[in-house]
mmCIF file of C-alpha atoms in Angstrom:
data_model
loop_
_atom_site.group_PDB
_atom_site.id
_atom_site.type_symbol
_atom_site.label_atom_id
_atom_site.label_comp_id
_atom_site.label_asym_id
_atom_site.label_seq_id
_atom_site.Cartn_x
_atom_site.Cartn_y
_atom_site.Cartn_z
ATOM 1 C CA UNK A 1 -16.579 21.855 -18.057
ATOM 2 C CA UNK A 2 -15.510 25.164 -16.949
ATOM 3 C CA UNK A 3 -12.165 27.364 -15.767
ATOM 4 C CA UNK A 4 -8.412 27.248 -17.485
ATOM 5 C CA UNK A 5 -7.345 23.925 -19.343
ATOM 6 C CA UNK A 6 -4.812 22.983 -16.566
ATOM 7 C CA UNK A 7 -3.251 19.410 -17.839
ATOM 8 C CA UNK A 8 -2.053 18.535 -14.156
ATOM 9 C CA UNK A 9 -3.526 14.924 -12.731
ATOM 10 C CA UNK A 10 -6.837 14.954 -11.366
ATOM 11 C CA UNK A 11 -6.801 15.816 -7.973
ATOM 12 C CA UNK A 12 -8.947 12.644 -6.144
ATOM 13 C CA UNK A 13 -7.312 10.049 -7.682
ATOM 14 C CA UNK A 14 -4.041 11.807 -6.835
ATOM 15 C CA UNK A 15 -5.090 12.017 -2.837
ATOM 16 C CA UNK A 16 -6.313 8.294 -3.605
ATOM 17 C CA UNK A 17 -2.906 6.801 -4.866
ATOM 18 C CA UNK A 18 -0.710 8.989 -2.029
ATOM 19 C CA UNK A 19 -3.140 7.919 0.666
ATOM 20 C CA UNK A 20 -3.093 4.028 -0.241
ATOM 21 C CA UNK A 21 0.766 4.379 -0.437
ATOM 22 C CA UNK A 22 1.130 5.668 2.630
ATOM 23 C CA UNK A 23 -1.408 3.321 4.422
ATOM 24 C CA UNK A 24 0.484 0.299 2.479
ATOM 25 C CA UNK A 25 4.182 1.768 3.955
ATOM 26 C CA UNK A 26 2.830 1.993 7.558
ATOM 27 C CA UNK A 27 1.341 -1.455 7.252
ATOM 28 C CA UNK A 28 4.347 -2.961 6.132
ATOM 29 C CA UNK A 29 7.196 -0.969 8.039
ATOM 30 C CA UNK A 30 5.426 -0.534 11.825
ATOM 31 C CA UNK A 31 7.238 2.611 13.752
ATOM 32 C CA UNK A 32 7.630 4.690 10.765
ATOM 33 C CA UNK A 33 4.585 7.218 11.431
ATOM 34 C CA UNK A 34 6.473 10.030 12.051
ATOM 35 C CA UNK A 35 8.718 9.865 9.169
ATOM 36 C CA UNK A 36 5.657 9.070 7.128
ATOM 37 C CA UNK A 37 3.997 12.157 7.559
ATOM 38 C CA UNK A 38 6.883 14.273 6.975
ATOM 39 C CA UNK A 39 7.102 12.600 3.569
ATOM 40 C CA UNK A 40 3.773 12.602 2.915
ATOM 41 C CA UNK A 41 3.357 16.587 4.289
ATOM 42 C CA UNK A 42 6.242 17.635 1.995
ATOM 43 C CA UNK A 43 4.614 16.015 -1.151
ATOM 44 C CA UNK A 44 1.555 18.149 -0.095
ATOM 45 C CA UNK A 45 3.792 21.109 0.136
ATOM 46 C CA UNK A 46 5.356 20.542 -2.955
ATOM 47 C CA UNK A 47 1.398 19.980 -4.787
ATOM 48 C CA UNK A 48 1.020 23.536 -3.673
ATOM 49 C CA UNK A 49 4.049 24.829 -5.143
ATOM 50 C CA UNK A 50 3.559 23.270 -8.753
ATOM 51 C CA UNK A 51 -0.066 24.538 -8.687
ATOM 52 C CA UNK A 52 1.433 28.065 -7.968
ATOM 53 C CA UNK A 53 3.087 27.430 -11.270
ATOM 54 C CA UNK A 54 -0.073 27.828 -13.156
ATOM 55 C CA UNK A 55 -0.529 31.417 -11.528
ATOM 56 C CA UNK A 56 2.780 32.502 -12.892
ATOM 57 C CA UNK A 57 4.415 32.868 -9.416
ATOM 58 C CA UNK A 58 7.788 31.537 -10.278
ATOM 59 C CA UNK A 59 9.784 32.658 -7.723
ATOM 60 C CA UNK A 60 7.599 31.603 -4.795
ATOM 61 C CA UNK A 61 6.905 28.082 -6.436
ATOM 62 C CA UNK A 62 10.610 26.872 -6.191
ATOM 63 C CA UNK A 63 10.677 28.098 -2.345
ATOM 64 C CA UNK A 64 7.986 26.404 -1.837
ATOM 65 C CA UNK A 65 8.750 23.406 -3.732
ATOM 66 C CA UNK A 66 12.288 23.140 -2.467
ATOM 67 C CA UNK A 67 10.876 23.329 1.052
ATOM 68 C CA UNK A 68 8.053 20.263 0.095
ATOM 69 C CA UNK A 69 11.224 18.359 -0.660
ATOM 70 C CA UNK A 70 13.269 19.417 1.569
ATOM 71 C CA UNK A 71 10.954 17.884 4.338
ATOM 72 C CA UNK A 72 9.884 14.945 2.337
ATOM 73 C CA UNK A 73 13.607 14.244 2.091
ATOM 74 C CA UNK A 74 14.148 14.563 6.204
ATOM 75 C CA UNK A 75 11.446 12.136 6.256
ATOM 76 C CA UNK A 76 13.269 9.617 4.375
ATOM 77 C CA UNK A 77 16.524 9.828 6.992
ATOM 78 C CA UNK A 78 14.488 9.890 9.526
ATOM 79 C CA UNK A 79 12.676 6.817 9.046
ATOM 80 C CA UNK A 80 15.779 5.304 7.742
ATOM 81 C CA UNK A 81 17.598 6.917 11.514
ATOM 82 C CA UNK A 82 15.124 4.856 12.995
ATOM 83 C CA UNK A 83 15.349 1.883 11.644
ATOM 84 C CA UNK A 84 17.446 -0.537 13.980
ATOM 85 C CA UNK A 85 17.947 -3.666 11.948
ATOM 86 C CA UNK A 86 18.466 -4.432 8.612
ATOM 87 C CA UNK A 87 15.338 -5.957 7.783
ATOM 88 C CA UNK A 88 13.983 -2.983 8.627
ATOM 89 C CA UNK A 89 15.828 -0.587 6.467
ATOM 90 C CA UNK A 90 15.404 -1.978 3.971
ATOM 91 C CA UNK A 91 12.109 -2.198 4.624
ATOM 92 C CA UNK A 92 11.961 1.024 5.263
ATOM 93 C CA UNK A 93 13.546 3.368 3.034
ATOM 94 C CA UNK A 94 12.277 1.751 -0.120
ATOM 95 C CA UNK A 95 8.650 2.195 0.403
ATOM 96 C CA UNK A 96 9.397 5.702 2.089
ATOM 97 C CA UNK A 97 10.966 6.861 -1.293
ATOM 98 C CA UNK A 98 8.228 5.113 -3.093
ATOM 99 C CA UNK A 99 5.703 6.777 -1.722
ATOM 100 C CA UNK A 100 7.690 10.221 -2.407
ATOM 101 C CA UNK A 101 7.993 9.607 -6.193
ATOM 102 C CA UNK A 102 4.759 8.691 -6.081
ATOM 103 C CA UNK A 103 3.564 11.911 -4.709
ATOM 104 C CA UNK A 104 6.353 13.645 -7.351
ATOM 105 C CA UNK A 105 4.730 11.921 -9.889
ATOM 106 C CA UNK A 106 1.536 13.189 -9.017
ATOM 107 C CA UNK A 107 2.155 16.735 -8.155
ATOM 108 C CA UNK A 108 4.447 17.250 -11.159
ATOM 109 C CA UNK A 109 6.405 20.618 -11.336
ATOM 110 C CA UNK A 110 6.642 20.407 -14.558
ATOM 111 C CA UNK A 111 4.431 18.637 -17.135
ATOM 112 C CA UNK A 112 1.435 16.679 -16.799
ATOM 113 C CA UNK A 113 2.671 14.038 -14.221
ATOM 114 C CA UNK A 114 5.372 11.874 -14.778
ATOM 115 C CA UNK A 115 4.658 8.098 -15.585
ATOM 116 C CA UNK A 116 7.967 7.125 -15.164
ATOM 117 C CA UNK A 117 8.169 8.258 -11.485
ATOM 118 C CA UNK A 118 4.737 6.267 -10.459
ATOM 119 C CA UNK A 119 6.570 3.227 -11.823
ATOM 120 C CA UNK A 120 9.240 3.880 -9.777
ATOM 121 C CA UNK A 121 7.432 4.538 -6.987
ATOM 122 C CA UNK A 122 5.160 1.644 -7.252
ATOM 123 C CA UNK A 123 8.028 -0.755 -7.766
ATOM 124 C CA UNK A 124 9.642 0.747 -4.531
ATOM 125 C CA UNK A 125 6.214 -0.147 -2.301
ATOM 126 C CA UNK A 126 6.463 -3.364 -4.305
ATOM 127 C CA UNK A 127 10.212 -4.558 -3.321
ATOM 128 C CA UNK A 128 9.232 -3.242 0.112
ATOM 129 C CA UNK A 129 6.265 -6.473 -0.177
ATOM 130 C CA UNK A 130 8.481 -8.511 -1.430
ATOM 131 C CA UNK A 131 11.118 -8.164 1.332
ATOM 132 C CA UNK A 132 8.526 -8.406 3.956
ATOM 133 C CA UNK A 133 7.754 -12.179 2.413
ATOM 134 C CA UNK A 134 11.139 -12.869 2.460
ATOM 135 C CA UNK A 135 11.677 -11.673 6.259
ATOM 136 C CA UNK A 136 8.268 -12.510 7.897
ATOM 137 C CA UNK A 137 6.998 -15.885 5.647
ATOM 138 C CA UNK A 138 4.325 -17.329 7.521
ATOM 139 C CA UNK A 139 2.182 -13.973 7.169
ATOM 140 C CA UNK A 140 0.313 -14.014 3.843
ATOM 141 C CA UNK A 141 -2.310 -11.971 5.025
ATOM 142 C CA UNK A 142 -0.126 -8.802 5.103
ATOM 143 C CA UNK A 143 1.450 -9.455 1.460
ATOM 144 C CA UNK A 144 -1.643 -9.728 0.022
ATOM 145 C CA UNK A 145 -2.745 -6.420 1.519
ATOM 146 C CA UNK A 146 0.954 -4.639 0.247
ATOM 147 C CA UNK A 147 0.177 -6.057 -3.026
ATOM 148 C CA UNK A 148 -2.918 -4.858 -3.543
ATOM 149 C CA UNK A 149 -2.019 -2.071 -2.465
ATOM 150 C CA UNK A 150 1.018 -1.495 -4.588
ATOM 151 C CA UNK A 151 -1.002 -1.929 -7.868
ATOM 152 C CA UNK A 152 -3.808 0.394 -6.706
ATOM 153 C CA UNK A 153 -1.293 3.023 -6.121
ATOM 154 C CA UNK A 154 -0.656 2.571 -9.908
ATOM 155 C CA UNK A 155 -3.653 2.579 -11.138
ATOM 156 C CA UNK A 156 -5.248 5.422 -9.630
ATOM 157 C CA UNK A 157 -2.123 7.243 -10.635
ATOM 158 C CA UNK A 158 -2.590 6.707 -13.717
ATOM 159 C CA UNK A 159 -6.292 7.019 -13.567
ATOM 160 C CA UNK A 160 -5.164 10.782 -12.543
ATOM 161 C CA UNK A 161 -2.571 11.144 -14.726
ATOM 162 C CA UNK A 162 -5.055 10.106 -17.540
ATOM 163 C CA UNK A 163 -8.097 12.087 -16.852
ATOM 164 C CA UNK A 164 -5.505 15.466 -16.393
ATOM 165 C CA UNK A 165 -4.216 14.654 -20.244
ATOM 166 C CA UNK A 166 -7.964 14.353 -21.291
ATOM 167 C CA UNK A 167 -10.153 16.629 -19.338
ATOM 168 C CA UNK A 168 -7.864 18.825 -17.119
ATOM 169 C CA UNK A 169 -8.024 19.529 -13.570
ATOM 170 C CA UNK A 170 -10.757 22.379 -13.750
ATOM 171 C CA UNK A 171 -13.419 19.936 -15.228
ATOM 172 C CA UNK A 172 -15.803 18.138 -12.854
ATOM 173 C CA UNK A 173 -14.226 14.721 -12.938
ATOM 174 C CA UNK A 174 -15.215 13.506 -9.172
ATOM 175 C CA UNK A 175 -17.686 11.037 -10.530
ATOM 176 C CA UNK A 176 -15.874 9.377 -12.981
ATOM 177 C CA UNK A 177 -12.550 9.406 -10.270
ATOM 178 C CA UNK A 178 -15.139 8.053 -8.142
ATOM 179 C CA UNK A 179 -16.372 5.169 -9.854
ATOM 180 C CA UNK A 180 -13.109 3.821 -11.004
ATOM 181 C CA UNK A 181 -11.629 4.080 -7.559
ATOM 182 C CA UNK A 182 -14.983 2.203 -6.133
ATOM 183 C CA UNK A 183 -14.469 -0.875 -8.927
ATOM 184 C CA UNK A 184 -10.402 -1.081 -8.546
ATOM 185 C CA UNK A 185 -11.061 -1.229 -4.757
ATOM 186 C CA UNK A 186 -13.811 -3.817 -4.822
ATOM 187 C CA UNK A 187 -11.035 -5.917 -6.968
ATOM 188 C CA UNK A 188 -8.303 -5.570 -4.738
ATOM 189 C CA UNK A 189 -10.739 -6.303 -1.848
ATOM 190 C CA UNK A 190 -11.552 -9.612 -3.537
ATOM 191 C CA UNK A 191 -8.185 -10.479 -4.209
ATOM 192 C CA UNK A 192 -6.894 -10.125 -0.486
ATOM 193 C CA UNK A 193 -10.402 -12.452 0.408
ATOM 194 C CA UNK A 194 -9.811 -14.943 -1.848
ATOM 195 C CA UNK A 195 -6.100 -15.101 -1.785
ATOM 196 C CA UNK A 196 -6.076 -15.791 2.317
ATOM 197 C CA UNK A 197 -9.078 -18.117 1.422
ATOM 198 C CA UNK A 198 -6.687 -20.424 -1.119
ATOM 199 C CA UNK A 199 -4.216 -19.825 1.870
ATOM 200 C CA UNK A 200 -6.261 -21.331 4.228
ATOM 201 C CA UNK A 201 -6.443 -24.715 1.969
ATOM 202 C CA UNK A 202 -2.969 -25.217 2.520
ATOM 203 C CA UNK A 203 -1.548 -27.138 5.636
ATOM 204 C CA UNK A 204 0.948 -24.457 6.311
ATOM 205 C CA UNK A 205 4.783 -23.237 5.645
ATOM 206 C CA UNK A 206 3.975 -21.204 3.000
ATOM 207 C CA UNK A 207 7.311 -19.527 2.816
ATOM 208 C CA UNK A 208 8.403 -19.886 -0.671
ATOM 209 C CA UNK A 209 4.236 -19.983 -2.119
ATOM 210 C CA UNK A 210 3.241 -17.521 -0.295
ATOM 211 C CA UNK A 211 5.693 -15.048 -2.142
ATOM 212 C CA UNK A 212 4.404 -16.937 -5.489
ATOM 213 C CA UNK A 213 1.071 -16.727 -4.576
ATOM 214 C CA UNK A 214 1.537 -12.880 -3.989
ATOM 215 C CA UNK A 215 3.466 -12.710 -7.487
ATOM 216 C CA UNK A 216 0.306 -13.991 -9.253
ATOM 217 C CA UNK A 217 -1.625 -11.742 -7.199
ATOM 218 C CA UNK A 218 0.113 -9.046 -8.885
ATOM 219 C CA UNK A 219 0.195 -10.266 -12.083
ATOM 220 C CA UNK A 220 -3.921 -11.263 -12.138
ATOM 221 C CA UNK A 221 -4.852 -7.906 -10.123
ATOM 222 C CA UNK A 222 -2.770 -5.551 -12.754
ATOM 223 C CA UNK A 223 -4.757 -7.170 -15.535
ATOM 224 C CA UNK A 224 -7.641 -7.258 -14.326
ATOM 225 C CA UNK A 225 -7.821 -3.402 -13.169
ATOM 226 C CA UNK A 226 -6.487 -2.691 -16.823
ATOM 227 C CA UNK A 227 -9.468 -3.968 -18.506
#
């Protein structure tokens, strides 16, 4: 271990969490790429304003901040703009928040990263799954895929919110990031296989199971990753 104590989350399981967010919100809310990015960008902004904190820099870390939100913020309204329908905006703007709060919670100005706000954020990306069931019943495989998702945005938010409090950011943590991130995915991967497996049993209409079926999905996955 070497360099300043910083107690900010560790940086790959930070990238991890943000990047599976955002690859869950374009999965589940198709046309949104645009707004995506400018969420996701200003999160990224905003990371490099709250690590200018450390250095002291005050003034220059609440432009720069401000700005990161700011843009993340446009985002939002302009995914939301674009949204035609209902079922899309409300699609839409959920998981677009969620994966903001997410990256808020990660990138913390202040503090150590907020738990509070990855909650939030995860629940976001998870009523954004749920209302997809609702609106588009017959396909399970997508649900199953949000899910997942959803609770492997939390974990490896917490994962990076964890090793910060423990080790800091300056220690070498990549391996240990690493190797959690490798088992939580290999779960989630056998989830989605054996969840449109069980599907497949079925002799179709899966409307109302297929949203209890993702339910459990949750319910077994967040246990399981929290062994």
């Amino acid at each position: 271990m070497s360099g300043t104590f910083v107690r900010k989350p560790a940086l790959m399981s930070s990238a991890l969490a943000l990047l599976v967010a955002a690859a869950a919100t374009w999965r589940l809310t198709e046309g949104t790429l645009g707004a995506l990015a400018l969420v996701v960008g200003g999160t990224v902004v905003v990371a490099v304003g709250s690590a200018l904190q450390t250095r002291r820099e005050t003034a220059l870390r609440w432009v720069v901040v401000a700005a990161g939100v700011l843009v993340s913020l446009v985002g939002v309204a302009l995914g939301s703009s674009g949204s035609g329908e209902p079922g899309a905006l409300v699609r839409t703007v959920p998981a677009l928040l969620g994966v903001l709060l997410v990256g808020l919670a990660l990138a913390p100005v202040r503090g150590d990263g907020s738990r509070g706000l990855l909650k939030v954020g995860a629940a976001l990306l998870f009523l954004t799954v749920l209302v997809t069931g609702l609106l588009e019943p017959d396909e399970l495989r997508p649900l199953l895929v949000g899910t997942v998702a959803t609770v492997l945005v939390y974990d490896l938010g917490e994962q990076a919110i964890n090793v910060g409090e423990q080790l800091g950011r300056a220690a070498e943590t990549k391996s240990l990031e690493a190797t959690h991130a490798v088992g939580s995915v290999g779960v989630g991967v056998a989830t989605v296989f054996l969840g449109g497996e069980v599907a497949t049993l079925g002799s179709g209409g899966l409307s109302l199971s297929a949203l209890a079926l993702v339910v459990v999905a949750v319910l077994l996955l967040a246990a399981a990753l929290h062994e």
